[in-house]
Coordinates of N, CA and C and ligand atoms in Angstrom, one line a residue:
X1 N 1.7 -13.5 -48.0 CA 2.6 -13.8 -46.9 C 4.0 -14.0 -47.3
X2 N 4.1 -14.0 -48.7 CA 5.6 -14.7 -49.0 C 6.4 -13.6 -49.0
X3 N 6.3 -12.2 -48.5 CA 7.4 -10.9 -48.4 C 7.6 -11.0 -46.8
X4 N 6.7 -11.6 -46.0 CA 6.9 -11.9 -44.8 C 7.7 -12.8 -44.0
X5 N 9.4 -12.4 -43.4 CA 10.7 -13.1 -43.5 C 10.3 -14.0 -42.5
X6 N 9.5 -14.2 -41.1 CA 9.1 -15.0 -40.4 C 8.9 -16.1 -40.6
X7 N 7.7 -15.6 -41.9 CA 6.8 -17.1 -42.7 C 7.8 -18.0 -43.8
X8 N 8.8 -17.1 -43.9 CA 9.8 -17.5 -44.9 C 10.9 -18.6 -44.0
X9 N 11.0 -17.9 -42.8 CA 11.9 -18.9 -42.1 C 10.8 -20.2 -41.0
X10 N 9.5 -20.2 -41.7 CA 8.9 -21.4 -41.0 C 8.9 -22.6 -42.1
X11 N 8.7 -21.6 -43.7 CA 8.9 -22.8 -44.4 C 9.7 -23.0 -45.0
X12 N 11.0 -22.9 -44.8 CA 12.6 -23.2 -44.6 C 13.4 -22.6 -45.8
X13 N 12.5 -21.1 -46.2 CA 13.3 -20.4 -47.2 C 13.9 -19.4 -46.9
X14 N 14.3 -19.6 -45.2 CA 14.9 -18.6 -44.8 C 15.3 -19.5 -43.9
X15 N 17.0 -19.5 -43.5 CA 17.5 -20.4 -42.8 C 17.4 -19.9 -40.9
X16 N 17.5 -20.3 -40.1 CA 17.0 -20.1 -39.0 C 18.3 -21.2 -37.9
X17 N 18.2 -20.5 -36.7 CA 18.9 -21.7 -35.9 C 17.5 -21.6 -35.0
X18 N 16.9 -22.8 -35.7 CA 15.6 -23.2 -34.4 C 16.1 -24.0 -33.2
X19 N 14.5 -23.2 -32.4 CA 15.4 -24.0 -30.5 C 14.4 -24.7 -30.5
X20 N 12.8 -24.5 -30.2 CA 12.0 -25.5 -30.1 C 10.6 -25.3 -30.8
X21 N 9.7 -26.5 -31.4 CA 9.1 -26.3 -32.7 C 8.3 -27.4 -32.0
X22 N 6.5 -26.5 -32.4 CA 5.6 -28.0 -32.1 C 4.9 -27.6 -33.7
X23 N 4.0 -28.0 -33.7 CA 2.9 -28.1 -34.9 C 2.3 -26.8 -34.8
X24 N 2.5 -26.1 -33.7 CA 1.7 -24.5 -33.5 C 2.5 -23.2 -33.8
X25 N 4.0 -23.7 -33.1 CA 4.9 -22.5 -32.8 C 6.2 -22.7 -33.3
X26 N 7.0 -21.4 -33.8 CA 8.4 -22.0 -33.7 C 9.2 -20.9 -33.0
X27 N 10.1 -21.3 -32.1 CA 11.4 -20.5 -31.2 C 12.5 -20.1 -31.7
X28 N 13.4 -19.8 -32.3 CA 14.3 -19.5 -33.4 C 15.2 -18.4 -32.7
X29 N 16.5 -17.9 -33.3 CA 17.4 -16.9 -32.2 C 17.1 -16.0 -33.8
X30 N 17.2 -14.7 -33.0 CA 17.6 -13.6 -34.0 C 18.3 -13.6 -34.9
X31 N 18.1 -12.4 -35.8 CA 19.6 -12.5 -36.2 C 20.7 -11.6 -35.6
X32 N 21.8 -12.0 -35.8 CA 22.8 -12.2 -34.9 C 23.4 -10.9 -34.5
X33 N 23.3 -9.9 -35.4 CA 23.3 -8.4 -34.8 C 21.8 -7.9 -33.9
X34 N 20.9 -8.5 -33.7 CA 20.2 -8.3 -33.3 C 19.7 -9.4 -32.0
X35 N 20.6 -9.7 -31.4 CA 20.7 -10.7 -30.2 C 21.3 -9.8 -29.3
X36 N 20.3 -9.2 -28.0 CA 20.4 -8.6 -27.0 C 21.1 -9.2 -26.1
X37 N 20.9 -10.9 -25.6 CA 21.4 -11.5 -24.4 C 21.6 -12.8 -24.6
X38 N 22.2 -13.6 -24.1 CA 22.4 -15.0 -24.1 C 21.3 -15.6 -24.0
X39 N 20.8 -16.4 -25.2 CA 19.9 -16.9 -25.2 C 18.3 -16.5 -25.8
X40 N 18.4 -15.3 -26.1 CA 17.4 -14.8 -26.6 C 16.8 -15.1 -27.6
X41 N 15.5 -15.5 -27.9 CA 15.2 -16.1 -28.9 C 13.5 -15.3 -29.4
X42 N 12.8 -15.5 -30.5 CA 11.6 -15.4 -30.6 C 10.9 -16.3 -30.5
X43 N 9.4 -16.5 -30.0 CA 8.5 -17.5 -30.1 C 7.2 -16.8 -31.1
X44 N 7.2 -17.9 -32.3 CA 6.5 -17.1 -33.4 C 5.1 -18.0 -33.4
X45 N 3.9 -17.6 -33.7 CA 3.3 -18.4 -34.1 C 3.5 -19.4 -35.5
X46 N 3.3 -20.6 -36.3 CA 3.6 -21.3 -37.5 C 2.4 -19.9 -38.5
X47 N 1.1 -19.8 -38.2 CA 0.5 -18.9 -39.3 C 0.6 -17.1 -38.6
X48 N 0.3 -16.8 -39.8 CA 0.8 -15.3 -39.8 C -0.2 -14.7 -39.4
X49 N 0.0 -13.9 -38.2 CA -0.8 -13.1 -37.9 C 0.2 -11.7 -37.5
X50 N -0.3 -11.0 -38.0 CA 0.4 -9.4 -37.6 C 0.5 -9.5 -36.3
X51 N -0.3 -8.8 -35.5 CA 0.1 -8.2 -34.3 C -0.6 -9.0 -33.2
X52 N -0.3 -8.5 -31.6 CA -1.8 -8.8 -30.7 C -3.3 -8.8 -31.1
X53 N -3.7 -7.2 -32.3 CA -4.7 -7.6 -32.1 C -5.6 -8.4 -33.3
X54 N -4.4 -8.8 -33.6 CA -4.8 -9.8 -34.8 C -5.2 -11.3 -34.7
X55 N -4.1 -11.8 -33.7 CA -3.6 -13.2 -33.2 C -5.2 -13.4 -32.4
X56 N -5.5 -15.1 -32.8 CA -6.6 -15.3 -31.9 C -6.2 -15.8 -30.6
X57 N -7.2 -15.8 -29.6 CA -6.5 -16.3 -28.2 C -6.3 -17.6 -27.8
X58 N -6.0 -18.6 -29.0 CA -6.2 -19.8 -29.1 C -4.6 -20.0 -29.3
X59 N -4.1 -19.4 -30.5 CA -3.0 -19.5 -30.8 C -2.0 -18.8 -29.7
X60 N -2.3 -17.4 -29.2 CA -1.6 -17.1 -28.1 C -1.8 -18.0 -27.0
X61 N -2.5 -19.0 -26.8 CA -2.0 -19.9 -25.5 C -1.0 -20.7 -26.3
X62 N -0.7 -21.0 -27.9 CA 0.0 -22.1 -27.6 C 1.3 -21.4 -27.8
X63 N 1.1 -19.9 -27.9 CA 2.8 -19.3 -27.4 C 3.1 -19.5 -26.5
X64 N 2.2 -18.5 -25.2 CA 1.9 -19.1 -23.8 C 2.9 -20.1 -23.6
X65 N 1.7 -21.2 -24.1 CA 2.4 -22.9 -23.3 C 3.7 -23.1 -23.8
X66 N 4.4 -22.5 -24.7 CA 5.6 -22.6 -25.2 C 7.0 -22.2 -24.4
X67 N 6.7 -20.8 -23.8 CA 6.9 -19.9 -23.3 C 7.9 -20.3 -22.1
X68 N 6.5 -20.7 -21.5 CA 6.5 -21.6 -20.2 C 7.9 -22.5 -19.9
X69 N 6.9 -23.2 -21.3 CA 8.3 -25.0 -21.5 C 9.4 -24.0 -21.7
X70 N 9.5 -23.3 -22.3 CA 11.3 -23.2 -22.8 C 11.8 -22.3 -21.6
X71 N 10.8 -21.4 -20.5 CA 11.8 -20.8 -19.4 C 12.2 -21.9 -18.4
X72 N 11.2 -22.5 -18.0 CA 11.2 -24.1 -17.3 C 12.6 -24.9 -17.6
X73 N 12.5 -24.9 -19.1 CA 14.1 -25.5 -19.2 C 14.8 -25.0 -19.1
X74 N 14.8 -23.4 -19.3 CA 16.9 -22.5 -19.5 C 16.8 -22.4 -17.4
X75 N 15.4 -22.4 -16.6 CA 15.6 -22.2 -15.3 C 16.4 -23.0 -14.6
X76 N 15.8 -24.8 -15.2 CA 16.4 -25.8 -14.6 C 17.9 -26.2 -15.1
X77 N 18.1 -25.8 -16.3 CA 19.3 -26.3 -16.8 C 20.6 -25.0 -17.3
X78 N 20.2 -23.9 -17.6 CA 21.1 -22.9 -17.5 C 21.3 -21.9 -15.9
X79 N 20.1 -22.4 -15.4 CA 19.9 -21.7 -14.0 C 19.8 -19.6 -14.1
X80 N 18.9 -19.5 -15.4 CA 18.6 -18.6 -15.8 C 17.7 -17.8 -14.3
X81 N 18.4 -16.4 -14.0 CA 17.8 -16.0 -13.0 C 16.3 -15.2 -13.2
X82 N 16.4 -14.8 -14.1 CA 14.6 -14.5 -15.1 C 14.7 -14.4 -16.3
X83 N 13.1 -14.2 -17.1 CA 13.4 -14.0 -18.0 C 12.4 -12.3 -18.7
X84 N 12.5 -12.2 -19.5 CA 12.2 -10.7 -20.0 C 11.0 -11.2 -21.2
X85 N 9.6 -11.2 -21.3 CA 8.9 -11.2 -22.1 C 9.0 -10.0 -22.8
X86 N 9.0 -9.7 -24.0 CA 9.0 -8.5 -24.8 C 7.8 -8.8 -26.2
X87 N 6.8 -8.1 -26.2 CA 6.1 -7.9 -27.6 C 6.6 -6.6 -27.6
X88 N 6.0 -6.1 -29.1 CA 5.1 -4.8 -29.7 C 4.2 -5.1 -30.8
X89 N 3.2 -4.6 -30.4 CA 2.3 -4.5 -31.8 C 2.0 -2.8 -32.3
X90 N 2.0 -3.0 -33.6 CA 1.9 -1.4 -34.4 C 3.4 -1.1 -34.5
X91 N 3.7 0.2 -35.2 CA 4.3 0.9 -35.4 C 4.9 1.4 -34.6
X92 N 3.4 2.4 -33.7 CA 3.8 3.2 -32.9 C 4.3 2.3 -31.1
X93 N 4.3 1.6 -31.2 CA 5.2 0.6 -30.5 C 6.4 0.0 -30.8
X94 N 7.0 0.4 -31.9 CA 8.6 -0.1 -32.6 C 8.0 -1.5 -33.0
X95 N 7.1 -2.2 -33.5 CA 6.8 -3.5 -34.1 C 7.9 -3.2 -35.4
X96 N 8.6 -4.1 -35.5 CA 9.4 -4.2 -36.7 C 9.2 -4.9 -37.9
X97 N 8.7 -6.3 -37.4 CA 8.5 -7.4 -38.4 C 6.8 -7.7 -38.0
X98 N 6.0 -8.1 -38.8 CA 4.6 -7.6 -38.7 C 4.2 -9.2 -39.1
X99 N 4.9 -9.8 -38.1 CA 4.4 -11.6 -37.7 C 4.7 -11.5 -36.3
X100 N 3.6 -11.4 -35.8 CA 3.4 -12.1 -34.3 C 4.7 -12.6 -33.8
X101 N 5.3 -11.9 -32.5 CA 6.1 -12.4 -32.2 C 6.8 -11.9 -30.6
X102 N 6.8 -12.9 -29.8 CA 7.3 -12.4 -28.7 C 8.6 -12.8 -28.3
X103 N 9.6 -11.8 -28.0 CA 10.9 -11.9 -27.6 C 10.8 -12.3 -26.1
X104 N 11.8 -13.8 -26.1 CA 12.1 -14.4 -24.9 C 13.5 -13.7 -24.5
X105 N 13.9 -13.3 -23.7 CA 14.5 -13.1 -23.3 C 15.5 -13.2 -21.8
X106 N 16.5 -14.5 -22.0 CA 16.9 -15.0 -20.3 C 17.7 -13.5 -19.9
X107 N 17.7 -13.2 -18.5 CA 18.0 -12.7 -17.6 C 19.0 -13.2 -16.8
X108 N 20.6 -12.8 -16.2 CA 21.1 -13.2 -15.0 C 21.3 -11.8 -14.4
X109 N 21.7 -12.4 -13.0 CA 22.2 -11.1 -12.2 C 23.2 -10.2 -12.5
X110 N 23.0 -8.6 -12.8 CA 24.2 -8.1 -13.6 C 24.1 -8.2 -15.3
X111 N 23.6 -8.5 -15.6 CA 23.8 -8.6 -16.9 C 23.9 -7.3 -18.0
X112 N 23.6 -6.5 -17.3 CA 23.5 -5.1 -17.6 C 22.7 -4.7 -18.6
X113 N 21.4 -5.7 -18.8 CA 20.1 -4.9 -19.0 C 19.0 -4.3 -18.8
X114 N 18.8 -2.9 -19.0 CA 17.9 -2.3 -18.7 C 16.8 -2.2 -19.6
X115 N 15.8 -2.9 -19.6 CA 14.6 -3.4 -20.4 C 13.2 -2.1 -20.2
X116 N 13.5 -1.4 -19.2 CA 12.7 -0.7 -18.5 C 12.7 0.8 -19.0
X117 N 12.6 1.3 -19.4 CA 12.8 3.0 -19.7 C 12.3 3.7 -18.5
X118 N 13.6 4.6 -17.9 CA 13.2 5.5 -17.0 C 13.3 6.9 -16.6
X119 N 12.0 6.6 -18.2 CA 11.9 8.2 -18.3 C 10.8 9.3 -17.4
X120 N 10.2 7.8 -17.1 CA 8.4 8.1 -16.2 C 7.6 8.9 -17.3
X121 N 6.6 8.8 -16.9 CA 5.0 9.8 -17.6 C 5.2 11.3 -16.8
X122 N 4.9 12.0 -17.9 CA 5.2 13.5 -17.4 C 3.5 14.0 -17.6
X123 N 2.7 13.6 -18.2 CA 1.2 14.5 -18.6 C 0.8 14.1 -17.5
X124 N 0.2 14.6 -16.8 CA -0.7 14.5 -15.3 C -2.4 14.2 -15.7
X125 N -3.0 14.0 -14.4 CA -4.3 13.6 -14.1 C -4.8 11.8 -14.4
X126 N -3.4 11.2 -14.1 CA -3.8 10.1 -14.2 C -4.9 9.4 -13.8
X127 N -5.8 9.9 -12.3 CA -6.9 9.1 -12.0 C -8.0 9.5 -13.2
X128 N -7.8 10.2 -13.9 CA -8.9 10.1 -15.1 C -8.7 9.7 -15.8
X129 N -7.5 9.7 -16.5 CA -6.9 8.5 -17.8 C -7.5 7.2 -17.1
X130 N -7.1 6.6 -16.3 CA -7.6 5.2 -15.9 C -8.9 5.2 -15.5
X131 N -9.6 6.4 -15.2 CA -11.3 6.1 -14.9 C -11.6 5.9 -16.3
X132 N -11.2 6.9 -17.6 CA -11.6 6.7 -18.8 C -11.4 5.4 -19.0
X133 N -10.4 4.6 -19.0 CA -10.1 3.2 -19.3 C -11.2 2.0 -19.0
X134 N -11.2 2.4 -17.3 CA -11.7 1.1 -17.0 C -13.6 1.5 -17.3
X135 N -13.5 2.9 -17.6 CA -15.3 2.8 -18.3 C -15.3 2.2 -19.8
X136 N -14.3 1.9 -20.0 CA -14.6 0.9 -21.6 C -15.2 -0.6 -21.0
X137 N -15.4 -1.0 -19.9 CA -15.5 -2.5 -19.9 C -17.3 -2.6 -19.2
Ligands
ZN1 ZN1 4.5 -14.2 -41.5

Protein backbone atom coordinates (compact mmCIF):
# COMPACT_ATOMS: atom_id res chain seq x y z
CA UNK A 1 0.00 0.00 0.00
CA UNK A 2 2.85 2.37 0.67
CA UNK A 3 3.24 3.36 -3.47
CA UNK A 4 -0.41 4.14 -2.97
CA UNK A 5 -0.52 8.36 -2.77
CA UNK A 6 -4.18 8.22 -1.13
CA UNK A 7 -2.91 5.93 1.67
CA UNK A 8 0.10 8.19 1.85
CA UNK A 9 -2.04 11.21 2.40
CA UNK A 10 -4.24 9.39 5.15
CA UNK A 11 -1.15 8.68 7.10
CA UNK A 12 0.22 12.14 6.83
CA UNK A 13 3.12 11.42 4.41
CA UNK A 14 1.53 13.18 1.97
CA UNK A 15 0.31 16.62 2.81
CA UNK A 16 -3.38 17.15 2.06
CA UNK A 17 -5.87 20.22 2.68
CA UNK A 18 -8.52 17.91 4.56
CA UNK A 19 -12.26 19.07 4.72
CA UNK A 20 -13.90 16.37 6.77
CA UNK A 21 -12.45 13.09 8.55
CA UNK A 22 -14.26 10.44 10.71
CA UNK A 23 -12.57 7.16 11.80
CA UNK A 24 -13.92 5.59 8.37
CA UNK A 25 -13.33 8.29 5.72
CA UNK A 26 -11.30 11.17 4.66
CA UNK A 27 -12.60 14.32 2.21
CA UNK A 28 -9.50 16.19 1.03
CA UNK A 29 -9.35 18.73 -2.21
CA UNK A 30 -7.28 17.70 -5.18
CA UNK A 31 -4.47 18.61 -6.23
CA UNK A 32 -4.60 21.89 -7.34
CA UNK A 33 -4.17 21.50 -11.16
CA UNK A 34 -6.65 19.00 -10.96
CA UNK A 35 -9.63 20.95 -9.24
CA UNK A 36 -12.51 21.16 -11.66
CA UNK A 37 -14.91 23.47 -9.48
CA UNK A 38 -15.24 25.32 -6.39
CA UNK A 39 -15.14 23.14 -3.88
CA UNK A 40 -14.48 19.89 -5.20
CA UNK A 41 -13.15 17.48 -3.16
CA UNK A 42 -12.63 13.57 -2.82
CA UNK A 43 -14.23 11.30 -0.26
CA UNK A 44 -11.74 8.33 0.24
CA UNK A 45 -12.28 5.48 2.26
CA UNK A 46 -9.20 5.40 5.53
CA UNK A 47 -8.34 1.54 4.09
CA UNK A 48 -7.39 0.74 0.61
CA UNK A 49 -9.53 -0.68 -1.51
CA UNK A 50 -9.04 -0.28 -5.40
CA UNK A 51 -12.16 0.15 -6.97
CA UNK A 52 -16.23 -0.42 -6.61
CA UNK A 53 -15.68 -3.89 -6.97
CA UNK A 54 -13.43 -4.20 -4.42
CA UNK A 55 -14.84 -1.91 -1.66
CA UNK A 56 -17.21 -3.82 0.78
CA UNK A 57 -20.73 -2.31 1.12
CA UNK A 58 -20.15 -1.49 4.60
CA UNK A 59 -17.48 0.85 3.94
CA UNK A 60 -19.33 2.38 0.95
CA UNK A 61 -22.17 3.40 3.33
CA UNK A 62 -19.74 5.22 5.41
CA UNK A 63 -18.81 7.15 2.08
CA UNK A 64 -22.45 7.38 1.55
CA UNK A 65 -23.12 8.88 4.98
CA UNK A 66 -20.26 11.24 4.43
CA UNK A 67 -21.43 12.38 1.19
CA UNK A 68 -24.61 13.26 2.51
CA UNK A 69 -23.17 15.32 5.59
CA UNK A 70 -20.81 17.37 3.49
CA UNK A 71 -23.56 18.22 0.58
CA UNK A 72 -26.04 19.09 3.53
CA UNK A 73 -23.47 21.52 4.61
CA UNK A 74 -22.01 23.31 1.20
CA UNK A 75 -26.36 23.25 0.49
CA UNK A 76 -27.10 25.12 3.67
CA UNK A 77 -24.16 27.23 4.02
CA UNK A 78 -22.57 27.89 0.52
CA UNK A 79 -26.19 27.52 -1.01
CA UNK A 80 -24.60 25.12 -3.52
CA UNK A 81 -27.21 24.61 -6.28
CA UNK A 82 -26.17 20.66 -6.84
CA UNK A 83 -23.77 18.51 -6.59
CA UNK A 84 -21.95 16.04 -9.24
CA UNK A 85 -21.08 12.48 -7.79
CA UNK A 86 -18.24 11.22 -9.97
CA UNK A 87 -16.51 7.61 -9.53
CA UNK A 88 -14.49 5.31 -12.04
CA UNK A 89 -13.44 1.98 -11.40
CA UNK A 90 -10.86 0.14 -13.88
CA UNK A 91 -8.84 1.55 -16.41
CA UNK A 92 -11.16 1.25 -18.95
CA UNK A 93 -13.30 3.87 -17.08
CA UNK A 94 -10.26 6.56 -16.72
CA UNK A 95 -9.72 5.25 -12.89
CA UNK A 96 -6.57 7.07 -12.22
CA UNK A 97 -5.49 6.43 -8.73
CA UNK A 98 -6.50 2.80 -7.72
CA UNK A 99 -7.87 3.88 -3.96
CA UNK A 100 -11.39 4.08 -3.87
CA UNK A 101 -12.56 7.19 -4.45
CA UNK A 102 -15.43 9.41 -5.23
CA UNK A 103 -15.35 12.93 -6.59
CA UNK A 104 -17.75 15.43 -4.81
CA UNK A 105 -18.31 17.85 -6.86
CA UNK A 106 -20.53 21.40 -5.88
CA UNK A 107 -22.49 22.64 -8.82
CA UNK A 108 -24.04 26.40 -9.33
CA UNK A 109 -26.10 27.73 -12.02
CA UNK A 110 -23.89 28.49 -15.07
CA UNK A 111 -20.92 27.23 -13.96
CA UNK A 112 -20.02 25.92 -17.23
CA UNK A 113 -19.79 22.39 -16.53
CA UNK A 114 -20.55 19.83 -18.68
CA UNK A 115 -20.13 16.46 -16.68
CA UNK A 116 -22.29 14.69 -19.29
CA UNK A 117 -20.75 13.50 -22.63
CA UNK A 118 -22.90 14.07 -25.59
CA UNK A 119 -21.88 11.91 -27.77
CA UNK A 120 -25.03 9.28 -27.35
CA UNK A 121 -24.58 5.30 -28.04
CA UNK A 122 -24.36 4.70 -31.72
CA UNK A 123 -24.48 0.41 -31.77
CA UNK A 124 -28.16 -0.37 -31.87
CA UNK A 125 -30.58 -3.10 -30.51
CA UNK A 126 -30.55 -1.90 -27.24
CA UNK A 127 -33.78 -3.87 -26.07
CA UNK A 128 -31.36 -6.86 -26.10
CA UNK A 129 -28.33 -5.45 -24.49
CA UNK A 130 -30.64 -4.78 -21.51
CA UNK A 131 -32.70 -8.09 -21.77
CA UNK A 132 -29.06 -9.69 -21.69
CA UNK A 133 -28.48 -7.62 -18.53
CA UNK A 134 -31.36 -7.97 -16.52
CA UNK A 135 -31.16 -12.00 -17.32
CA UNK A 136 -27.97 -11.98 -15.05
CA UNK A 137 -30.21 -11.45 -11.87
ZN1 LIG B 1 -4.52 3.42 -0.90
Amino acid sequence: MIECSFCKIIVGKLSSNKIYETEKILAFAPLKEDIIAKGHMLVIPKKHYADFYDIPKEELHHIVDAIKIISQKLKQKYNTDGINLLHASGKAAQQSCFHFHIHLIPRSQNDGLDTWPKTGYKEGNFPGVYNKISNLF
